[in-house]
Amino acid sequence: MAGGFYISKTVAAVCLVGAAGALAVIIGLSVLYAQEKSKNVELLPTTAGPSTTTPSGPKEPWDYYRLPKTLSPVRYNITLRPRLTPNTDGLYVFTGHSQVLFRCVTETDLILIHANKLDFTKFDGFLAKLSMDGDTAPTLKKTWLEAPTQYLVIQLNKPLQPGKFYKLYTEFVGELSDDLGGFYRSEYFEDNVKKIVATTQMQPTDARKAFPCFDEPAMKAVFHMTLIHPQGTVALSNSINYDPVNITVNGESLIETSFEPTEIMSTYLLAFVVCDFAYIGTNPDAGVLIRIWARRKAIEEGQGNYALAKTGPILAFFENYYNSSYPLKKSDQIALPDFSAGAMENWGLITYRETALLYNPGVSSNGDKEWVATVISHELAHMWFGNLVTMRWWNDLWLNEGFATYVSYLGADYAEPDWNMKDLIVLNEIVGVMRVDASAYSHPLSSKEEEVLKPDQINQLFDSITYSKGAAVLRMLSDFITETVFSKGLHTYLEEFAYNTTSYKDLWKHLQMAVDKAGVALPHSVEVIMNRWTLQMGFPVVTINTQTGKITQEHFLLDPDSVVDTPSQFNYEWFVPVTWIKTGGSEQQYWLLNKEDTNTDLVLGASDWLVANVNMTGFYRVNYDETNWERLIARLTLNHQEIPVINRAQIIDDAFNLAKANIIETTLALRMTTFLNKEVEYMPWETARRNLNYFFLMFDRSELYGPMQAYIKKQVTPLFHYFRDLTENWTKIPEKHTDQYNQINAISLACSSGVESCRELTSGWFKEWMNNPAVNSIDANLKSTVYCNAIAAGGKAQWDFAWEMYKNATIASEAEKLMYALSCTQEPWLLNRYLQYCLDPEKIRKQDVSYTFIYIGRNPVGQPLAWDFIRANWLYILNEYGRGTISIGSIINGLTERFSTEYEYKQLELFKKEVEAILGSAAGIFDPVLERTKANMKWVALNKKPLSDWLSSQTSGM
Ligand SMILES: *[C@@H]1O[C@H](CO)[C@@H](O)[C@H](O)[C@H]1NC(C)=O
Ligand SMILES: *[C@@H]1O[C@H](CO)[C@@H](O)[C@H](O)[C@H]1NC(C)=O
Ligand SMILES: *[C@@H]1O[C@H](CO)[C@@H](O)[C@H](O)[C@H]1NC(C)=O
Ligand SMILES: *[C@@H]1O[C@H](CO)[C@@H](O)[C@H](O)[C@H]1NC(C)=O
Ligand SMILES: [Zn+2]
């Protein structure tokens, strides 16, 4: 999974199809928020808690966030009974009992086991019972709950003996709350009846909220689950269930479902669900049982069919890729109405947001479909990498998530070979995270174990560096050692460490073995090369002088004035695999191992050009001497197809980023977009659109807005006509996946820049739908941009209609598109009303609140309204919304993208002060935002005039 970042990826995916889509650079789970959570924990009453510690006193074992190494769990027997109706206090709860069998490793008279927000039954005044087979266990001395570190603490009168096995039994009650963590509840309506689902999200540290457990990934054990649930519901867990039996408890007829013991596994991968969902599945006799679960209506409508059709092939792909068979007997995947992340790779029972698993042809777009394919692929990749072999501690999360993200594109490519998925990783993961990693506030992929202790610190690791930069550097590695060698190393790694845990060095070791065996020549070992990319933050800009052959590298920083005050043991130098092609030639390779070097192969003939970082497989940017830049522009203008399509996108992205960093002129970057009036491919257009979006953010409230629109209009008009012809006057869907994407760009850019007949087209389609709400014949791919443009051009009638459709939507991806489009209105009062709706969970689900704010903030009219609204209501928001449901960090980041004036900077500082007064140092999330605002101010001052001059030179005579 999981965490805040995966949420934001959904936002990014929506933006791809959105008209005003900007790049989602989102800070993971917010520090602010995390702080709030730990405050709550401290406020919880502790049962019988003579916690003798003071902040300055000596630390007791229960003051440490890591478990001592004295005990090792073997097996748990857990019985849980969620109540799907509220009790007399109006609370939803679950009751349970659990027994853990553990081995004593070193002598100790103390048992520490994680437990959070559980109320325990007392036995003879103690919160647990200890026993052992064939002997008498030590008696209990004192038990209490240590809330800050989330332990159940048990002091004994006599020590436990090394090598002996003990059983700890507890009975407890917990709240089945709607906070999306631990054992929680999700709600939805079906045929006007409210339905409750009991489900789980354990990663990273919430298994302890469902039952007491040694809640660290290395504490693997076998789990025997039993769920007691109402008649008419079904219970699911990681393994296959035995036949359910009817039981009667206090006169109530219930079902008891037990499950086969799990494989040896980590607590964060456990899952259990009680619901009345339906499923579709494969023939149970045909090998691994594959089932897709969802709301009955969704299954009836066939929304699970696509996932079912693709799961088998993707599993087969990974079995082949890892050369290792699927480790379990079954694979359940379930779509939940409320889910904090995109999906979670629970072993054998993967949980998803509905939009990440369900697909409805004719209603969902091809972007939705791609999202489903890649998320399924990501989660299935974890069944081996992550689940069978698990990181020893969370500091290696980047390897787990970066890996799954990288190979998700390979699995999706196998499932959908016509989609160019291996190219799309560049747009979906790499260029975005390069922007994040080019900040002086970035951080290395790899963290030290001792720096990641508290749940909040763990949660913060779920960010775009972990997922996307992790994926990017592994893709680079796989490219320079070759995909075959990479997968051979994976195979022996999985074989050696199955059911065990590892650190990243274990993977390097196995890849090195495969490299040596295959005789791949590298300048250093895999570990030595990769340390440069994982142990220091950032990446280099490689500068090539095609006249002299001189080649240099330098730490690339987007803000030219930023100061890096974190030293690096490698002085911010990298071992860079440089690749390039020259005029008509094939790929060449070379390792840049120092800050500076000369390679005469880089010298160009009189009229040749050179483009480096072929297909953007390396995680670096490239700058050239002026001559080569000019030759690239000339080549793009004359015959852009001579340069590979990924590199056309890369040239644009590199140029804009170099300009932002003040390394080249902004006008030089803009000149990289002049060839676009002949370009019809998606990747170059998409990078241009995202980069130009920054210009709009900076100037869409200034007099430059008109000239910018005129330039876009000039460039996009041919593309609009191209798609009009390709689709036979908008009656056909383009065949190619990426053409379907670029058609959206064509329409959204054409409509927003005022190309003739675009607005009429989109408003007309929408009007047709309004006239007959039962029939929506708008092309599914275009819905997002059509809704947005029609609502922007319309008024209350359009908005209210869309709101009605949103409320009645039974398909999550449809609801998501409408939710986004509602933010496009130009009417301030409608936007303000929409903001109010955000605080009403009956109107906007808690899981969706963060994006809704951000969407509204993307709209130039909505931005100041949303900013005021958040400042007025932030305390309320923090108090009302539990962890994992909202991220103040990403909201603040999203709402301040346009900030570029002294006045806005001051507002931000003021808000920071206000927040600091209550939450202390957690206000650190403001630092990058303040930094960005300062950088924007400087950028605007420097670039307004040249931009204005350039634009008038381009559009004069129009
Ligand atoms: C757990 O339950 C299984 C069967 O349900 C039983 O065989 C086993 O002894 C139990 N283990 C513990 C630790 O109670
Ligand atoms: C359990 O009870 C339900 C409802 O009373 C009944 O339909 C079902 O057949 C029973 N199952 C078994 C295994 O007895
Ligand atoms: C897990 O791996 C370690 C080496 O890292 C090894 O010593 C240990 O025996 C392994 N455990 C199992 C259960 O395979
Ligand atoms: C670059 O990517 C294209 C697909 O866009 C592929 O056909 C080509 O082989 C790749 N080139 C290299 C050198 O890997
Ligand atoms: Zn993952």
PDB file of C-alpha atoms and ligand atoms in Angstrom, residues 231 244-246 253-255, ligand 2:
ATOM      1  CA  GLN A 231     -26.588 -14.274   9.721  1.00  0.00           C
ATOM      2  CA  PRO A 244     -19.153 -21.750   8.707  1.00  0.00           C
ATOM      3  CA  VAL A 245     -21.248 -23.063  11.608  1.00  0.00           C
ATOM      4  CA  ASN A 246     -24.401 -21.641  13.189  1.00  0.00           C
ATOM      5  CA  SER A 253     -28.284 -16.733  16.042  1.00  0.00           C
ATOM      6  CA  LEU A 254     -24.844 -16.035  14.598  1.00  0.00           C
ATOM      7  CA  ILE A 255     -22.286 -17.591  12.281  1.00  0.00           C
TER       8      ILE A 255
HETATM    9  C1  LIG B   2     -27.644 -21.787   9.655  1.00  0.00           C
HETATM   10  O1  LIG B   2     -28.787 -21.007   9.860  1.00  0.00           O
HETATM   11  C2  LIG B   2     -29.334 -20.461   8.692  1.00  0.00           C
HETATM   12  C3  LIG B   2     -30.467 -19.518   9.068  1.00  0.00           C
HETATM   13  O2  LIG B   2     -31.159 -19.991  10.138  1.00  0.00           O
HETATM   14  C4  LIG B   2     -29.793 -21.596   7.772  1.00  0.00           C
HETATM   15  O3  LIG B   2     -30.293 -21.069   6.586  1.00  0.00           O
HETATM   16  C5  LIG B   2     -28.582 -22.465   7.472  1.00  0.00           C
HETATM   17  O4  LIG B   2     -28.957 -23.577   6.698  1.00  0.00           O
HETATM   18  C6  LIG B   2     -27.924 -22.940   8.731  1.00  0.00           C
HETATM   19  N1  LIG B   2     -26.659 -23.592   8.384  1.00  0.00           N
HETATM   20  C7  LIG B   2     -26.242 -24.719   8.938  1.00  0.00           C
HETATM   21  C8  LIG B   2     -24.930 -25.242   8.481  1.00  0.00           C
HETATM   22  O5  LIG B   2     -26.895 -25.292   9.774  1.00  0.00           O
END
